[in-house]
Coordinates of C-alpha atoms in Angstrom, one line a residue:
M1 CA 83.8 19.1 297.2
V2 CA 80.8 17.0 296.1
F3 CA 82.2 16.6 292.6
E4 CA 85.6 15.7 294.0
R5 CA 84.3 12.9 296.3
N6 CA 83.8 10.7 293.2
L7 CA 86.3 12.6 291.0
E8 CA 87.4 9.7 288.7
D9 CA 83.8 8.5 288.1
N10 CA 82.6 12.0 287.5
L11 CA 85.4 12.8 285.0
L12 CA 84.9 9.5 283.2
S13 CA 81.2 10.1 282.9
L14 CA 81.8 13.6 281.6
R15 CA 84.4 12.2 279.1
D16 CA 81.8 9.6 277.8
D17 CA 79.1 12.3 277.4
L18 CA 81.5 14.4 275.4
I19 CA 82.6 11.6 273.1
T20 CA 79.1 10.4 272.5
V21 CA 77.8 14.0 272.1
R22 CA 75.3 13.5 274.9
Y23 CA 76.8 16.4 276.9
R24 CA 74.4 19.2 277.7
H25 CA 75.4 22.4 279.5
G26 CA 73.6 22.8 282.8
P27 CA 71.8 25.9 284.2
Y28 CA 73.7 28.9 285.7
H29 CA 73.5 30.2 289.3
R30 CA 72.9 33.9 289.1
F31 CA 74.1 36.4 291.7
V32 CA 75.1 40.1 292.0
V33 CA 78.4 41.5 293.1
F34 CA 79.6 45.1 293.7
D35 CA 83.3 45.6 292.6
P36 CA 82.6 48.5 293.0
K37 CA 79.8 48.8 290.4
Q38 CA 77.0 46.3 290.3
R39 CA 77.7 43.3 288.1
T40 CA 75.5 40.2 287.5
I41 CA 77.5 37.0 287.5
H42 CA 76.3 33.7 286.1
K43 CA 78.2 30.7 287.6
A44 CA 78.1 27.3 286.0
A45 CA 78.1 24.0 287.8
V46 CA 81.5 22.4 288.5
R47 CA 80.9 19.8 285.8
D48 CA 80.4 22.5 283.2
R49 CA 83.4 24.5 284.5
V50 CA 85.6 21.4 283.9
V51 CA 84.5 21.5 280.3
H52 CA 85.1 25.3 280.1
Q53 CA 88.7 24.8 281.3
A54 CA 89.3 21.9 278.9
L55 CA 88.0 24.0 276.0
V56 CA 90.3 26.9 276.9
N57 CA 93.2 24.6 277.2
I58 CA 92.5 23.4 273.6
I59 CA 91.5 26.6 271.7
E60 CA 93.5 29.3 273.5
P61 CA 96.8 28.3 271.8
L62 CA 95.1 28.7 268.4
F63 CA 94.5 32.4 269.2
E64 CA 97.2 33.4 271.6
S65 CA 99.9 33.7 269.0
K66 CA 97.6 36.0 266.9
F67 CA 96.8 38.4 269.7
I68 CA 98.7 41.7 269.8
Y69 CA 101.3 42.1 272.6
D70 CA 99.4 45.0 274.3
S71 CA 96.2 43.1 275.1
Y72 CA 96.4 42.5 278.8
S73 CA 93.3 40.8 280.1
C74 CA 93.4 37.1 281.2
R75 CA 96.7 36.3 279.5
V76 CA 99.7 34.6 281.1
G77 CA 102.3 37.2 282.2
K78 CA 99.9 40.1 281.6
G79 CA 97.2 41.6 284.0
T80 CA 96.2 45.1 285.2
H81 CA 99.6 46.1 286.7
A82 CA 101.4 45.2 283.5
A83 CA 98.9 47.2 281.5
V84 CA 99.3 50.3 283.7
S85 CA 103.1 49.9 283.5
R86 CA 103.0 49.6 279.7
L87 CA 100.8 52.7 279.4
R88 CA 103.3 54.7 281.5
T89 CA 106.1 53.5 279.2
F90 CA 104.1 54.6 276.2
L91 CA 103.4 58.0 277.7
L92 CA 107.1 58.5 278.3
R93 CA 107.9 57.5 274.7
A94 CA 105.1 59.5 273.1
S95 CA 105.9 62.7 275.1
Q96 CA 109.7 62.2 274.7
N97 CA 110.2 61.9 278.5
G98 CA 107.6 64.6 279.2
T99 CA 109.0 67.3 276.9
N100 CA 106.0 67.2 274.5
T101 CA 102.2 67.2 275.2
V102 CA 100.5 63.9 274.7
Y103 CA 96.8 63.1 274.7
A104 CA 95.3 59.9 276.0
V105 CA 92.0 58.7 274.5
K106 CA 90.3 56.5 277.1
C107 CA 87.4 54.4 275.9
D108 CA 85.0 51.8 277.3
V109 CA 82.7 49.4 275.3
R110 CA 79.1 49.8 276.5
K111 CA 77.7 46.7 278.2
F112 CA 80.3 44.6 276.4
F113 CA 79.6 41.1 277.6
D114 CA 75.8 41.6 277.3
S115 CA 76.2 42.9 273.8
I116 CA 78.5 40.3 272.2
D117 CA 76.8 38.9 269.0
H118 CA 76.7 35.1 269.0
N119 CA 76.9 34.8 265.2
I120 CA 79.8 37.1 264.9
L121 CA 81.7 35.3 267.8
L122 CA 81.0 31.9 266.2
G123 CA 82.2 33.2 262.9
L124 CA 85.5 34.4 264.4
L125 CA 85.9 31.0 266.1
R126 CA 85.3 29.0 262.9
K127 CA 88.2 30.8 261.2
H128 CA 90.6 28.9 263.4
V129 CA 88.7 26.0 264.9
Q130 CA 88.6 23.3 262.2
D131 CA 87.1 20.4 264.3
H132 CA 83.4 20.1 263.7
R133 CA 82.5 18.5 267.0
L134 CA 84.5 21.0 268.9
M135 CA 82.7 23.8 267.1
K136 CA 79.3 22.2 268.0
L137 CA 80.3 22.2 271.7
L138 CA 81.4 25.8 271.5
E139 CA 78.2 26.7 269.8
Q140 CA 76.2 24.9 272.6
I141 CA 77.9 27.0 275.3
I142 CA 77.6 30.3 273.4
V143 CA 73.9 30.0 272.3
G144 CA 72.9 28.4 275.6
F145 CA 73.1 31.8 277.3
S146 CA 71.7 35.1 276.2
T147 CA 70.9 38.5 277.5
G148 CA 68.7 39.2 274.4
P149 CA 68.1 37.6 271.0
G150 CA 71.4 36.2 269.8
K151 CA 73.4 38.3 272.2
G152 CA 75.4 38.1 275.4
I153 CA 77.9 35.8 277.2
P154 CA 78.1 35.1 280.9
L155 CA 80.5 37.1 283.0
G156 CA 81.3 34.1 285.2
N157 CA 82.6 31.7 282.6
L158 CA 86.3 31.1 282.0
T159 CA 85.5 30.7 278.3
S160 CA 84.0 34.2 278.3
Q161 CA 87.4 35.8 279.1
L162 CA 88.9 34.1 276.0
F163 CA 85.9 34.9 273.9
A164 CA 86.2 38.6 274.8
N165 CA 89.8 38.7 273.7
I166 CA 88.9 36.9 270.4
Y167 CA 86.1 39.3 269.8
L168 CA 88.0 42.5 270.5
H169 CA 91.2 41.3 268.7
E170 CA 89.3 42.6 265.6
L171 CA 89.4 46.0 267.2
D172 CA 93.0 45.6 268.2
W173 CA 94.0 44.8 264.6
H174 CA 92.0 47.7 263.2
I175 CA 93.5 50.3 265.6
K176 CA 97.1 49.0 265.1
H177 CA 97.0 48.3 261.3
K178 CA 94.3 50.5 259.9
L179 CA 94.3 53.6 262.2
R180 CA 98.1 53.0 262.7
I181 CA 98.1 53.9 266.4
R182 CA 101.5 52.9 267.8
H183 CA 100.7 53.5 271.4
Y184 CA 97.6 51.5 272.3
V185 CA 96.8 49.3 275.4
R186 CA 93.7 47.3 276.0
Y187 CA 92.4 45.4 279.1
C188 CA 89.2 43.6 278.3
D189 CA 86.8 46.3 277.1
D190 CA 88.8 49.3 278.4
F191 CA 91.4 50.7 276.1
V192 CA 93.7 53.8 275.7
M193 CA 95.2 55.3 272.6
L194 CA 97.8 58.1 272.6
T195 CA 97.8 60.9 270.1
S196 CA 99.2 64.4 269.6
S197 CA 96.0 66.6 269.9
R198 CA 92.6 66.7 271.5
S199 CA 90.8 66.9 268.2
K200 CA 92.7 63.8 266.9
G201 CA 91.8 62.0 270.1
F202 CA 88.1 62.5 269.6
G203 CA 88.5 61.6 265.9
L204 CA 90.1 58.3 266.9
A205 CA 87.3 57.5 269.4
Q206 CA 84.8 58.1 266.6
A207 CA 86.7 55.9 264.2
A208 CA 86.9 53.1 266.8
D209 CA 83.2 53.4 267.6
A210 CA 82.3 53.3 263.9
F211 CA 84.3 50.1 263.5
L212 CA 82.7 48.5 266.5
R213 CA 79.2 49.3 265.4
L214 CA 79.7 48.2 261.8
N215 CA 81.8 45.0 262.4
L216 CA 81.1 43.8 265.9
K217 CA 77.6 45.2 266.7
V218 CA 78.8 46.8 269.9
E219 CA 79.5 50.5 270.7
L220 CA 81.5 52.8 272.9
H221 CA 79.9 54.1 276.1
P222 CA 79.2 57.8 275.1
N223 CA 79.8 59.0 278.7
K224 CA 83.1 57.1 279.0
V225 CA 85.1 58.6 276.2
H226 CA 87.8 60.9 277.7
V227 CA 90.6 62.8 276.1
R228 CA 93.1 64.1 278.6
T229 CA 96.7 65.1 278.8
W230 CA 99.2 63.3 281.0
T231 CA 99.5 66.3 283.3
Q232 CA 95.7 66.2 283.8
G233 CA 95.9 62.6 284.9
I234 CA 94.9 59.5 283.0
D235 CA 92.4 57.2 284.9
F236 CA 93.1 53.5 283.9
L237 CA 92.3 50.3 285.7
G238 CA 92.1 51.8 289.2
Y239 CA 95.1 54.0 288.9
V240 CA 95.7 57.6 287.8
L241 CA 98.9 58.2 285.8
M242 CA 100.6 61.6 285.9
P243 CA 104.1 62.6 284.9
H244 CA 105.5 62.8 288.4
A245 CA 103.6 59.8 289.9
T246 CA 101.1 56.9 289.5
V247 CA 98.5 57.0 292.3
L248 CA 95.4 55.1 293.2
R249 CA 92.1 56.3 291.8
P250 CA 90.4 58.2 294.7
K251 CA 87.5 55.8 294.9
T252 CA 89.9 52.8 294.9
K253 CA 91.9 54.4 297.7
T254 CA 88.7 55.1 299.8
R255 CA 87.5 51.6 299.2
A256 CA 90.9 50.1 300.2
L257 CA 91.1 52.1 303.4
A258 CA 87.5 51.0 304.3
R259 CA 88.0 47.3 303.6
V260 CA 91.6 46.5 304.6
T261 CA 91.9 43.9 307.4
K262 CA 94.7 41.7 308.7
E263 CA 93.4 38.9 306.5
N264 CA 93.4 40.8 303.2
K265 CA 96.2 43.2 303.9
A266 CA 98.6 41.6 301.4
S267 CA 96.4 42.4 298.4
Y268 CA 95.9 46.0 299.4
F269 CA 99.6 46.5 300.2
G270 CA 100.3 45.1 296.8
L271 CA 97.9 47.6 295.3
C272 CA 99.8 50.4 296.9
G273 CA 103.1 48.8 295.9
H274 CA 102.4 49.3 292.2
A275 CA 101.8 53.0 292.7
D276 CA 103.4 55.9 294.6
E277 CA 101.2 55.3 297.7
Y278 CA 103.6 55.1 300.6
E279 CA 101.4 57.3 302.8
T280 CA 98.3 55.2 302.0
A281 CA 100.1 52.0 302.9
R282 CA 101.2 53.5 306.2
T283 CA 97.6 54.6 306.9
M284 CA 96.5 51.0 306.3
K285 CA 99.1 49.7 308.7
N286 CA 97.7 52.1 311.4
I287 CA 94.2 50.9 310.7
I288 CA 94.9 47.2 311.1
G289 CA 97.2 47.8 314.0

């Protein structure tokens, strides 16, 4: 609201600072959220967030056409529900409509945003961003925040979502073209690969981890590599997929029932609407009256 009171003057001042290379990114406001696990968010000032949006507007088209189809985080027409739906489609195909056993390898990159290497990220950006001044601005934003020497990007930045996709596109390409995994879905640092046996599943996880360590200086969380059959249930993005139904993860369902109100009911009913959760939706209606 304060920025908007003198919107035109503020935008012209920002424009002048960018043109004359006087622009300097401001400090972040740090706070903690629980969604449900604890996350530390760093929020930039409005002036800096305008720059973030402008940067994304410019550089996202340079990379969007290169991303694989089955990368679903922070992309137009994608999202969590589309990722879960796509995984179910892949499970049906790989199992030939449930007639064959299929194994899902579920992986999670350990402390991903905190571990992103600045030099590697800048190198990936330089491959496609030819403008020198634009690269200097990107470098200022990336190196201006760190969780350790030369590492880390802030969870709160719009640019961070795009940087994450650019960084893990290298993993996407490796899995699709080197490991030749046909059925693969990624949402940010969570991804699933489908294969025909448990041993092959753990082998794929080891191969993905080796690539991440060698090329991107990040690693899989050792306690979050799971190989399960479809009949055992595949936990992905708040849902559990099984042959006969897709249901909410128990913790997600418990949290929804505890938090639903008349004000937020639409989002929670929407959550149920993307799963086979008629009874949960009816319970919610009884809770809010």
